[in-house]
Short mmCIF file of C-alpha atoms and ligand atoms in Angstrom, two decimals:
data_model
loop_
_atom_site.label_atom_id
_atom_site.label_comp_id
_atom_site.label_asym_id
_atom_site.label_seq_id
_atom_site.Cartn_x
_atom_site.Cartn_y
_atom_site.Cartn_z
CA UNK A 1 83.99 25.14 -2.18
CA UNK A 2 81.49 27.69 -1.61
CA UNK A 3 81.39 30.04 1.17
CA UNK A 4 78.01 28.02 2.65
CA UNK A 5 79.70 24.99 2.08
CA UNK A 6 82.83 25.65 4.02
CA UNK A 7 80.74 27.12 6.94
CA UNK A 8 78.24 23.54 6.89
CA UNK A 9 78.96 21.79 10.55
CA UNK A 10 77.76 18.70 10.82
CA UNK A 11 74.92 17.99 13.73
CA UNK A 12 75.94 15.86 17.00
CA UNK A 13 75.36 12.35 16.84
CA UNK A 14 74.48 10.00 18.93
CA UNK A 15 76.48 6.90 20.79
CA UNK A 16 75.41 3.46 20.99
CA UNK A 17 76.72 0.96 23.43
CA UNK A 18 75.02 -2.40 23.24
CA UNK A 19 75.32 -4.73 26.69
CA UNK A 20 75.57 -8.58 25.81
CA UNK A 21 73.78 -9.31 28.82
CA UNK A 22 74.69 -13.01 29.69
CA UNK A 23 75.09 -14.27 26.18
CA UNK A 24 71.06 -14.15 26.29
CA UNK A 25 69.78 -10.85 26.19
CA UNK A 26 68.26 -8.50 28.68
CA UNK A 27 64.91 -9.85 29.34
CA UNK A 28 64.86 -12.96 31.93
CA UNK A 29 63.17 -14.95 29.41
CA UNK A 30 65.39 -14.41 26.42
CA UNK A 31 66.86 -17.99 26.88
CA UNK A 32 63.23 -19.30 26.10
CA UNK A 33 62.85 -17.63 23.03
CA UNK A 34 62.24 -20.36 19.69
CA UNK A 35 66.12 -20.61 18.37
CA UNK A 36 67.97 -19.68 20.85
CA UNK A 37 70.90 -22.02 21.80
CA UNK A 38 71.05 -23.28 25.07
CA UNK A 39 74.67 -23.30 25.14
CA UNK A 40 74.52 -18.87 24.35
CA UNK A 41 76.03 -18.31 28.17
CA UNK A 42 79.32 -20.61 27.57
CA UNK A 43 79.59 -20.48 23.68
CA UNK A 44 82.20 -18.16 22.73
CA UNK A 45 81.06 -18.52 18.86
CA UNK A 46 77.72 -17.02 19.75
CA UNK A 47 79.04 -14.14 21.65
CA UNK A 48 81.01 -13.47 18.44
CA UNK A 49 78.01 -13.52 16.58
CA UNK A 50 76.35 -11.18 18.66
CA UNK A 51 79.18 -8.82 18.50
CA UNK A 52 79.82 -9.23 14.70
CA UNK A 53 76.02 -8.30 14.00
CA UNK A 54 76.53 -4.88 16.14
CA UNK A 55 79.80 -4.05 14.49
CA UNK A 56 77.45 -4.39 10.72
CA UNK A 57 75.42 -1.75 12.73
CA UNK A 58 78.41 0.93 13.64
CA UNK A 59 77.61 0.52 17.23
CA UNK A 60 80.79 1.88 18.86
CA UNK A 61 81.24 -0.59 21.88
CA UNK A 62 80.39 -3.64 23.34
CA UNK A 63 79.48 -3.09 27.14
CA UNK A 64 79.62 -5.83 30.07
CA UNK A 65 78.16 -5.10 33.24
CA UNK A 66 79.93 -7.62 36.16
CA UNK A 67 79.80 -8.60 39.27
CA UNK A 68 81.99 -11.62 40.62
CA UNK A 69 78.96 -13.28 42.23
CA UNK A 70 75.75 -15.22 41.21
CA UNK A 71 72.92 -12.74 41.04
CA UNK A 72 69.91 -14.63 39.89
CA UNK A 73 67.92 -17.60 40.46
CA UNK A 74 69.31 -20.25 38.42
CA UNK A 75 65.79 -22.30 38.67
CA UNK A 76 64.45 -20.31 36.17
CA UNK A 77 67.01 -18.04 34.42
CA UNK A 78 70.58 -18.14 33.36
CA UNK A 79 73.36 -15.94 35.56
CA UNK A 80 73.16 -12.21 34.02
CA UNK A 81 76.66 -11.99 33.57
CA UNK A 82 78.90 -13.02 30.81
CA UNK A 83 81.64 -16.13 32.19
CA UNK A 84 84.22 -13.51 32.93
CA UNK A 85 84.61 -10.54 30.81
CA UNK A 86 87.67 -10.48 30.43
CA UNK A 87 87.82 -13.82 28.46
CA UNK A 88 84.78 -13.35 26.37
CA UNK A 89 86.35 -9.80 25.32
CA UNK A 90 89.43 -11.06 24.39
CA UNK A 91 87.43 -13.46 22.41
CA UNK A 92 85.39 -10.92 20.49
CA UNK A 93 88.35 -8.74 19.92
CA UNK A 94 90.39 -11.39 17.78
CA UNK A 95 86.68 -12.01 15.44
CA UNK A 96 85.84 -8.11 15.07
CA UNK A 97 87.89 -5.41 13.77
CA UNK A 98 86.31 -1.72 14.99
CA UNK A 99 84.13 -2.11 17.40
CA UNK A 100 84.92 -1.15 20.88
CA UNK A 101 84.86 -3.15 23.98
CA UNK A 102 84.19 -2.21 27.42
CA UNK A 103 84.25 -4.92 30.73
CA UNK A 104 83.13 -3.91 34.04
CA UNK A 105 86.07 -4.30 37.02
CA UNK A 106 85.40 -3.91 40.52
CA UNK A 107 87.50 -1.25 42.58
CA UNK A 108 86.73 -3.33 45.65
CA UNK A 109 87.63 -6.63 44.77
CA UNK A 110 90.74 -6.00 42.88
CA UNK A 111 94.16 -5.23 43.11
CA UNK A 112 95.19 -2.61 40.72
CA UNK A 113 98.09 -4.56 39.08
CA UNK A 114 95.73 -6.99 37.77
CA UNK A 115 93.16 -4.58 36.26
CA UNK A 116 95.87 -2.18 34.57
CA UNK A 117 97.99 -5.63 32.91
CA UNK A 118 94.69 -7.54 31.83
CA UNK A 119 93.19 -4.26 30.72
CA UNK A 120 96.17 -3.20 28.80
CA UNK A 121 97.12 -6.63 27.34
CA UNK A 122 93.51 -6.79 25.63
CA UNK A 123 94.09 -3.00 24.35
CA UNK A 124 96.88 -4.02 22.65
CA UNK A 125 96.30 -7.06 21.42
CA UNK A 126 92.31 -5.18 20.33
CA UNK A 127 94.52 -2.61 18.66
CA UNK A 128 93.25 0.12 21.08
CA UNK A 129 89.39 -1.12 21.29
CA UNK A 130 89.29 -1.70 24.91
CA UNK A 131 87.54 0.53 28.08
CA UNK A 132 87.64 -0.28 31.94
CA UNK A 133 84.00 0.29 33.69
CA UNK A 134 85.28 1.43 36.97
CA UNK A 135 82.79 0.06 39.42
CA UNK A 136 83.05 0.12 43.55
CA UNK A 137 80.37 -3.39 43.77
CA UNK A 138 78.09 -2.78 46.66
CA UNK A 139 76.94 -6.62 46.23
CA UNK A 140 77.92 -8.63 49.66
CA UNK A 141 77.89 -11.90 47.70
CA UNK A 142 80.47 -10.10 45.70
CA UNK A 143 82.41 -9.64 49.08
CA UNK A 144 81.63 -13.24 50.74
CA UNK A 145 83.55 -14.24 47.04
CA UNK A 146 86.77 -13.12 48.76
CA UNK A 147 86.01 -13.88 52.28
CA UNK A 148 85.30 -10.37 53.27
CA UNK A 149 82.15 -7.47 53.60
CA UNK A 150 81.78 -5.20 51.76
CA UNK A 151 83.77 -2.23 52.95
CA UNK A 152 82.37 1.16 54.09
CA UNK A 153 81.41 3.83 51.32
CA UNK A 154 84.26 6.12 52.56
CA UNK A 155 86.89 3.06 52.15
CA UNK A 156 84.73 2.08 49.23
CA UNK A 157 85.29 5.17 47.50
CA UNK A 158 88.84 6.11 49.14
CA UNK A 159 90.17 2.83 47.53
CA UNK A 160 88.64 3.49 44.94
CA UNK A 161 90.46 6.69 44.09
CA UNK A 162 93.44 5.15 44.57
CA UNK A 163 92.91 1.99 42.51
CA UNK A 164 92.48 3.98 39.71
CA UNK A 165 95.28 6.46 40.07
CA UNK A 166 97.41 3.12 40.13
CA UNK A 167 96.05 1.43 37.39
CA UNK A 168 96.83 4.42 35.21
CA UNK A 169 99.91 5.11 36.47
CA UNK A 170 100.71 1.89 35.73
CA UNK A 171 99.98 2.10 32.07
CA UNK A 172 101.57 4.95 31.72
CA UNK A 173 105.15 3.42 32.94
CA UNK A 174 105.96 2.52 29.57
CA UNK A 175 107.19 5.53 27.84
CA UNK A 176 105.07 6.07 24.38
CA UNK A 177 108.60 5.66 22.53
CA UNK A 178 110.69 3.63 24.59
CA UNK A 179 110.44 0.85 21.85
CA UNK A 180 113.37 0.93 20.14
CA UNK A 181 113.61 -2.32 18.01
CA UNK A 182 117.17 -1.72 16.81
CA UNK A 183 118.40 -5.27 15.78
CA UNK A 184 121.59 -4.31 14.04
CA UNK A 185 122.57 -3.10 17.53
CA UNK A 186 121.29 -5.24 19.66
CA UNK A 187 118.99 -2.53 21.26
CA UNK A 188 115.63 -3.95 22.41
CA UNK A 189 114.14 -1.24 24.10
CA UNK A 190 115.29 2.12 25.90
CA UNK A 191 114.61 0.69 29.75
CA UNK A 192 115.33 4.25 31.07
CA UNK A 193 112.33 4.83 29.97
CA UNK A 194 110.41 2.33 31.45
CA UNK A 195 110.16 3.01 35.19
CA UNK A 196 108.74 1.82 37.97
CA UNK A 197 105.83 3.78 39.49
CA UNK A 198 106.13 3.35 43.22
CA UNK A 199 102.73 4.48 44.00
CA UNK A 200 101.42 3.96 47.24
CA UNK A 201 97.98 4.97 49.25
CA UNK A 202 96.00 4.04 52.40
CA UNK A 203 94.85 1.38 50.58
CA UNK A 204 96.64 -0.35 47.76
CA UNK A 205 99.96 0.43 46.14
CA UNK A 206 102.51 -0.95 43.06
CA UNK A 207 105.81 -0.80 42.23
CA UNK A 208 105.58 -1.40 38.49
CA UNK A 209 106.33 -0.73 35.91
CA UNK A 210 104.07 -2.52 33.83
CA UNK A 211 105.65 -3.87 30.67
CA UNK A 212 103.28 -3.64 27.94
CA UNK A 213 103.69 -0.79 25.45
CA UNK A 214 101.06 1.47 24.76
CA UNK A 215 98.68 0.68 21.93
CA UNK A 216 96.80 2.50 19.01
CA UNK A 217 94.66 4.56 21.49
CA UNK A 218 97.20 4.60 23.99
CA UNK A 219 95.96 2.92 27.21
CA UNK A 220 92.07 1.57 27.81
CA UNK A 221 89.37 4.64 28.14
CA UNK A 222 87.71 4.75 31.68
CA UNK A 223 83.91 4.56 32.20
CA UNK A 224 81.76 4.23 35.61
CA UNK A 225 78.43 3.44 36.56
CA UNK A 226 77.25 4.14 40.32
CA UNK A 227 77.63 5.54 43.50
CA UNK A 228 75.62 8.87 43.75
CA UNK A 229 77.95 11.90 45.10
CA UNK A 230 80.61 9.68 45.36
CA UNK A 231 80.22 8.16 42.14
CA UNK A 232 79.38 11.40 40.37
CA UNK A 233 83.11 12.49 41.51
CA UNK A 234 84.37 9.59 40.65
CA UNK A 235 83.11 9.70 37.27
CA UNK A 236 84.63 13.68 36.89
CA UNK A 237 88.01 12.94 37.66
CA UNK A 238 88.56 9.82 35.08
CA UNK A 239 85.95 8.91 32.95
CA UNK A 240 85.36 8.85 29.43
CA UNK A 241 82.04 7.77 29.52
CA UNK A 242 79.61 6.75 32.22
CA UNK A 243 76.66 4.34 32.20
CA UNK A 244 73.24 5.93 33.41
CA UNK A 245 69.89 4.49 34.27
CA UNK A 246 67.69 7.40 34.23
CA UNK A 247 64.17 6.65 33.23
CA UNK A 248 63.27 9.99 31.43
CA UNK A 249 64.62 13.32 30.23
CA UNK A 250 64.07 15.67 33.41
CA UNK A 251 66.07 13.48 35.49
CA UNK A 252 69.07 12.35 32.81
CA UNK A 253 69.82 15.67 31.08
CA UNK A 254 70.03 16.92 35.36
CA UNK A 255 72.34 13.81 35.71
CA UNK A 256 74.29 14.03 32.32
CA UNK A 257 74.72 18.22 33.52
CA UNK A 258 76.20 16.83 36.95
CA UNK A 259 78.73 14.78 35.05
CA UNK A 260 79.86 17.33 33.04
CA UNK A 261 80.28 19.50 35.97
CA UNK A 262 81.76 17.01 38.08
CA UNK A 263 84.74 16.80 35.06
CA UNK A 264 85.17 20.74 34.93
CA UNK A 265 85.18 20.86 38.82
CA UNK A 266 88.22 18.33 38.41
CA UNK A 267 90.14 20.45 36.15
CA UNK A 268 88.45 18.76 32.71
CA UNK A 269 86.37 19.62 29.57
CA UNK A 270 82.00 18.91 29.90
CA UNK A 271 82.86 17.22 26.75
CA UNK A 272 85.57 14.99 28.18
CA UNK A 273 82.67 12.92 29.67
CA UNK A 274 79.91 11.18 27.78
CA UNK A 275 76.51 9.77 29.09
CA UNK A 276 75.12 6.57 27.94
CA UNK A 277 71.55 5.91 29.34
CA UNK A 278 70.76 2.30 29.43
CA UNK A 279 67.62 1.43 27.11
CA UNK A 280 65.89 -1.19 26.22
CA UNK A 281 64.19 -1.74 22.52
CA UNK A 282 61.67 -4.16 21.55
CA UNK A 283 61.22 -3.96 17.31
CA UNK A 284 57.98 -5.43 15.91
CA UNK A 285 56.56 -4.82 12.72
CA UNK A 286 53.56 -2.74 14.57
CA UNK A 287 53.36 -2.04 18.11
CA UNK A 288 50.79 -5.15 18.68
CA UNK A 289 53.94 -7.25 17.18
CA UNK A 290 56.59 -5.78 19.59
CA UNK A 291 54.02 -6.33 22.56
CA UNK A 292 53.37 -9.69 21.53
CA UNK A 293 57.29 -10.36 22.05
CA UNK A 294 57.45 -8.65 24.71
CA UNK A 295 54.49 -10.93 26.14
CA UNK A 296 56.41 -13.99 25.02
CA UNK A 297 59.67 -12.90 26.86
CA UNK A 298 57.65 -12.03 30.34
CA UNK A 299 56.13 -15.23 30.41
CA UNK A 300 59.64 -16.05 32.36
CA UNK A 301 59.08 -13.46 35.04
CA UNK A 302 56.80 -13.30 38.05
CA UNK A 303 53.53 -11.65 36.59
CA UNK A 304 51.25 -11.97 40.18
CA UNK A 305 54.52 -10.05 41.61
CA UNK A 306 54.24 -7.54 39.03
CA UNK A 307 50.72 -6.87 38.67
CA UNK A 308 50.88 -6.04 42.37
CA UNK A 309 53.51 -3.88 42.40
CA UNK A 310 51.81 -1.96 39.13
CA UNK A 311 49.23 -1.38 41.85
CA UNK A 312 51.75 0.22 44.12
CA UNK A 313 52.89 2.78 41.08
CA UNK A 314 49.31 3.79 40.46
CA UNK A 315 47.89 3.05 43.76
CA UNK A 316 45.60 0.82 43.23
CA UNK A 317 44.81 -2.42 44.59
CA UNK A 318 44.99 -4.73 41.43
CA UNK A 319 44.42 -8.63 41.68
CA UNK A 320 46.16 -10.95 39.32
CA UNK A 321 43.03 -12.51 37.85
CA UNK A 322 42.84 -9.34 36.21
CA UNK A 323 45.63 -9.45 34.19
CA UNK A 324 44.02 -9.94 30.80
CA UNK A 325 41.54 -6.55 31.39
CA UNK A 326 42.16 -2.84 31.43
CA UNK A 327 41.64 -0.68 34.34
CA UNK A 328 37.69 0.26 34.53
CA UNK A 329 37.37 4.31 34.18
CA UNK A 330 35.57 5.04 37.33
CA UNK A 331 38.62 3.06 39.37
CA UNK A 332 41.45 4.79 37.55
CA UNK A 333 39.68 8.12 38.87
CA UNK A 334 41.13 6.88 41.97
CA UNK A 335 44.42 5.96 40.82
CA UNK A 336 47.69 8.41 41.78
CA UNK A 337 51.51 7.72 40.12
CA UNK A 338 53.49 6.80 43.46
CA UNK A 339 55.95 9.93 43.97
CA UNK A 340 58.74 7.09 45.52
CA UNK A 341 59.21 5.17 42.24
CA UNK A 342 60.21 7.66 39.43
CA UNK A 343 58.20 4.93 36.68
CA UNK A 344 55.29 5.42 38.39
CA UNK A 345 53.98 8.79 35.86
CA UNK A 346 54.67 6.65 32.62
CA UNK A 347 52.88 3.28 34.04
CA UNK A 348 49.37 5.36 35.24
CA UNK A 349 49.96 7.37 31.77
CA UNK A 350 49.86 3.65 30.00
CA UNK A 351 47.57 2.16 32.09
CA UNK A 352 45.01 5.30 30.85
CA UNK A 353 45.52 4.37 27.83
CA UNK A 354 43.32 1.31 28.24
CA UNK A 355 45.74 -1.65 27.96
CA UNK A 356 45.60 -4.56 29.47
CA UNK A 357 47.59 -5.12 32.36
CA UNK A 358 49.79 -8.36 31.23
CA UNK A 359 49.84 -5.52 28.37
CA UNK A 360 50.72 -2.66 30.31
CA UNK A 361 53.75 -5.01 31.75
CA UNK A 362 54.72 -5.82 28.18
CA UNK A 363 55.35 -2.11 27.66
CA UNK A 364 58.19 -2.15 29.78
CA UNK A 365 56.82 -0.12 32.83
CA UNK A 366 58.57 -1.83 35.61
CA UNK A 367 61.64 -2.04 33.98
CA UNK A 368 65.54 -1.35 34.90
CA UNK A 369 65.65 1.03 32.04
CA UNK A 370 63.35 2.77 29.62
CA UNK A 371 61.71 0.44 26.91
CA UNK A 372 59.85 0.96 23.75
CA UNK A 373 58.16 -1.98 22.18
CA UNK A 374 57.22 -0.85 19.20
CA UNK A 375 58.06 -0.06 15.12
CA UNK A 376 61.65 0.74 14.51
CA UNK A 377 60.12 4.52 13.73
CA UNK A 378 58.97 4.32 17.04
CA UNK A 379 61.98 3.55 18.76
CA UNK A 380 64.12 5.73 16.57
CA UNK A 381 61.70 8.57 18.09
CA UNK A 382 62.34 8.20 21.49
CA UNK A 383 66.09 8.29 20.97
CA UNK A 384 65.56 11.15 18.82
CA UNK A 385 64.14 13.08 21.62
CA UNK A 386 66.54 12.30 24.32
CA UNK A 387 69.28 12.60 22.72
CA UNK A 388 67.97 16.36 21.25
CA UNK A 389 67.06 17.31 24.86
CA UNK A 390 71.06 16.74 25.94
CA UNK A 391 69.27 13.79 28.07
CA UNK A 392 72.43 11.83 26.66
CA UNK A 393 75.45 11.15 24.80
CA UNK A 394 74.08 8.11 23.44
CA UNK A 395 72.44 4.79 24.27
CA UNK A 396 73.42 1.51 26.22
CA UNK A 397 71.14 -0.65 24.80
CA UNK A 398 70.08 -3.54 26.51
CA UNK A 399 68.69 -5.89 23.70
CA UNK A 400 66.02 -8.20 24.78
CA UNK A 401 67.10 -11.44 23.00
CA UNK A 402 70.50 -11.12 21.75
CA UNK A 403 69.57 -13.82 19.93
CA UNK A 404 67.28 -12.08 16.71
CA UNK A 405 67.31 -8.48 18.71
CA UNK A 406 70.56 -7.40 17.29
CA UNK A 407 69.96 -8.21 14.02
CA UNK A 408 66.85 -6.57 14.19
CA UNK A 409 67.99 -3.19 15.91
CA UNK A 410 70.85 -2.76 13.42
CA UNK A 411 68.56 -3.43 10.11
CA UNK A 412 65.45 -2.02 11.28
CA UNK A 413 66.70 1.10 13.57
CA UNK A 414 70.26 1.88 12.67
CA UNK A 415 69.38 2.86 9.28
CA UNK A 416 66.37 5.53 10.57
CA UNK A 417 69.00 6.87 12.91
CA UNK A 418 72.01 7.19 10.17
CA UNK A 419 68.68 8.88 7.52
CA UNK A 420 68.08 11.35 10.04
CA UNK A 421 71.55 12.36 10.35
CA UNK A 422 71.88 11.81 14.28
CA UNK A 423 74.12 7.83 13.98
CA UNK A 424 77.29 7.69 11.86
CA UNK A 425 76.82 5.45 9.03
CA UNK A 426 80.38 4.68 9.38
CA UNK A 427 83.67 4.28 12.39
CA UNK A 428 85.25 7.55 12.36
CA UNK A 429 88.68 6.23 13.45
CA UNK A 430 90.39 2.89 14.57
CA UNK A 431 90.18 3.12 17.94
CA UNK A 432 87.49 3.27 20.94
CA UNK A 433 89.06 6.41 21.74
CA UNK A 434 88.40 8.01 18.58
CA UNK A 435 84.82 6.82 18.00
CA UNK A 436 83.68 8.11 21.57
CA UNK A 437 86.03 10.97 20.73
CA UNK A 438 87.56 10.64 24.41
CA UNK A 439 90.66 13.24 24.98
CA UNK A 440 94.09 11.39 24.53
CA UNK A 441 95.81 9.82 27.46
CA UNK A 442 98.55 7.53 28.58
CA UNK A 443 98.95 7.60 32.36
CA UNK A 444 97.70 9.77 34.77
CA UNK A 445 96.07 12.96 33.74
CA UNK A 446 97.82 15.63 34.51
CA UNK A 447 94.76 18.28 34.65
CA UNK A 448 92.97 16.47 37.69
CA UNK A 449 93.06 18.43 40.48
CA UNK A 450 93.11 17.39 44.20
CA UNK A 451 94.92 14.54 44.05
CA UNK A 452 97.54 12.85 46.29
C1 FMN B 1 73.75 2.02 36.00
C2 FMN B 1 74.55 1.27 37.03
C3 FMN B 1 75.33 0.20 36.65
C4 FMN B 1 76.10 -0.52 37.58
N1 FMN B 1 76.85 -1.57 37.16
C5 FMN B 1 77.54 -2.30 38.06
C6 FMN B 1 78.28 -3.44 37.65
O1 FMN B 1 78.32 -3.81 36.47
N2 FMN B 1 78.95 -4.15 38.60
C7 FMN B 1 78.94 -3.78 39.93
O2 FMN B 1 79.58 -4.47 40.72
N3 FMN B 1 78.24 -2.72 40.34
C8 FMN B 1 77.54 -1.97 39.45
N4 FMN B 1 76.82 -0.90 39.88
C9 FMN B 1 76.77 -0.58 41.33
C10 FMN B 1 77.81 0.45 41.74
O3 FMN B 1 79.09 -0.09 41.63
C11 FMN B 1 77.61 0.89 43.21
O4 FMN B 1 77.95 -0.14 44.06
C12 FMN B 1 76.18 1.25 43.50
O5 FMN B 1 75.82 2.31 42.66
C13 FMN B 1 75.99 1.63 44.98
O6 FMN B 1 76.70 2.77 45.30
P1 FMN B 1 77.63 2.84 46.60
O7 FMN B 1 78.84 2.04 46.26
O8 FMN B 1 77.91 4.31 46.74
O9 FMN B 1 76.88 2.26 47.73
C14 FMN B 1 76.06 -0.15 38.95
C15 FMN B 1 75.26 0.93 39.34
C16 FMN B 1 74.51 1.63 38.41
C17 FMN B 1 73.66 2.78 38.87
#
């Protein structure tokens, strides 16, 4: 090997998380869409399907947002949440073989003991594929779910803390070689080495141990998503990754920079933590395809709601029998992006561009996350440029229609991204832990400081 050669590093690449929002997709109308079965929210086989297409693409995990309540209006779109994650994971993880999976438990409305023995049981039986999204739940139908409200942030948070501290505690309790397996001797395992815990707080405590033995990665990686300050210390002390919503690169390379100072205030490496900025691709052939999809999908959603609130961004008083005309020039003169929604730059910037507003909507400008309906080029672009800002780890993408969108973002994008040298083309290791390259862990981490 020459001296060049042996000094080559490779350049950072990406992460992609891909949310199976629902067994639809991620826009309201994805259950419309020519195809799709109705049956995509209960059937497990089509989950597996979805999950099987994004494991062709390398994606390293499978994400599931939750909350233990009905969030939408089931007149006119299915519930946004999967039946219960933990059951559709453990699903997936007996069809795929490398591809991660991450489920969304609240803080709030659990007791640790469940989390950490679910949790672990599908890491093991996943062969070390599995991740905990640490969430607090600030939803009061959530709360009304077990006949409470929801708490105050400090007890939110406090309990949080602790819930957490538990759960890993708990996973921890079975020493990494306690196993023995000696049948000639009649030695199961070495239960010395399998202890309880005896962990208590203000607010929930176990005895433990828990008896499942650790898997290939250990116990589960920790992510989070939420909660401002709180969150953001949350997130330092114990998570591998954390799920973002940032809607452009000013404001998530600031948040990814608090994360990563958050984890070195608690005694932890910047790199310990990775950002994933939730994202949402639409792939056409040319941009007037991607739009036309995207038109397709909105027809589900309430366009005289949006078209007013698109006036509120740009300040201007738009009617909904407009909808099929641009903006006239000597109106926009008038128009100013509304400082108190952070979309509000990128919608007046589309709007100028002379669109149509049912085609200004179809760019994504009112959206939970940032979306780019356009080429796969396109769309390669724009993750190109976050993620070479340090706006990001990676990517949770939120595919519109799970149903054709997966297979389209992992044959039409995934390959741009792997040419360009910034995807993998292939899993580095066998477990979630090594393809987010989280630090090992089994039980509490000793480097956090300030704890109890
Ligand atoms: C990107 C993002 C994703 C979230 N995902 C979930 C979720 O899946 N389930 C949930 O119950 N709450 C979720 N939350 C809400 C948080 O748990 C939290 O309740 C919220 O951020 C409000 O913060 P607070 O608890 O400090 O009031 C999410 C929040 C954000 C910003």
């Amino acid at each position: 090997m020459t001296t060049e050669t042996s000094q080559l590093t490779s350049a950072p690449q990406m992460l992609l998380a891909m949310q199976l929002v629902g067994g639809f997709g991620g826009a309201p109308g994805a259950w419309r869409m020519p195809g799709v079965p109705l049956d995509s929210y209960t059937d497990m086989d089509a989950h597996v399907r979805h999950a099987q297409a994004a494991e062709r693409g390398k994606v390293q995990l499978l994400f599931f947002a939750d909350t233990p309540a009905l969030e939408t209006d089931l007149n006119v779109q299915p519930q946004r949440h999967v039946i219960d994650p933990v059951v559709v994971m453990t699903s997936i993880a007996r069809e795929t073989k490398r591809i991660g999976l991450v489920a969304t438990a609240s803080t709030t409305f659990n007791e640790p003991y469940n989390i950490a023995r679910q949790f672990k049981a599908m890491d093991v039986i996943s062969h070390g594929r599995i991740g905990w999204n640490a969430v607090t739940t600030s939803n009061p139908e959530a709360a009304a779910n077990f006949g409470v409200a929801v708490p105050p942030r400090p007890e939110k948070y406090g309990r949080a803390h602790e819930v957490i501290q538990v759960v890993e505690a708990l996973w921890g309790s079975w020493g990494t070689d306690a196993l023995i397996g000696d049948v000639a001797a009649g030695i199961y395992a070495d239960a010395s080495k399998i202890q309880p815990i005896n962990l208590g707080g203000q607010y929930v405590a176990s005895r433990g141990p828990l008896p499942i033995p650790p898997s290939e990665q250990g116990q589960p990686v920790i992510f989070q998503a939420g909660g401002g300050q709180n969150g953001l210390e949350l997130a330092g002390r114990y998570a591998d990754g954390v799920y973002a919503n940032p809607y452009d690169i000013a404001s998530a390379k600031a948040q990814r920079d608090a994360l990563r100072a958050a984890a070195v205030a608690a005694g932890r490496n910047a790199d310990d933590i990775k950002m994933f900025a939730g994202f949402m691709p639409t792939v056409g052939a040319t941009k007037r395809d991607a739009l036309d999809r995207r038109r397709a999908l909105d027809e589900s959603i309430d366009l005289r709601q949006r078209v007013a609130y698109l006036g509120h961004m740009i300040g201007l008083p738009l009617r909904y029998e407009d909808i099929d005309q641009s903006v006239p020039e000597q109106v926009l003169e008038r128009a100013v992006a509304n400082p108190s929604d952070p979309r509000s730059d990128h919608a007046l910037a589309v709007v100028r561009e002379g669109w149509s507003l049912r085609d200004v909507i179809a760019h994504g400008v009112i959206d939970y996350h940032p979306v780019v309906a356009d080429t796969p080029e396109r769309i390669a672009d724009f993750m190109q440029e976050w993620f070479e800002a340090g706006a990001c780890d990676g990517f949770s993408l939120s595919i519109d229609s799970l149903h054709d969108g997966v297979d389209a973002f992992v044959d039409e994008v995934v390959p741009i991204l792997q040419e360009r040298g910034i995807f993998h083309r292939d899993y580095e290791g066998a477990t979630l832990r090594d393809n987010i390259h989280a630090a090992p862990r089994y039980g509490r981490d000793p480097r956090v400081i300030g704890e109890s």
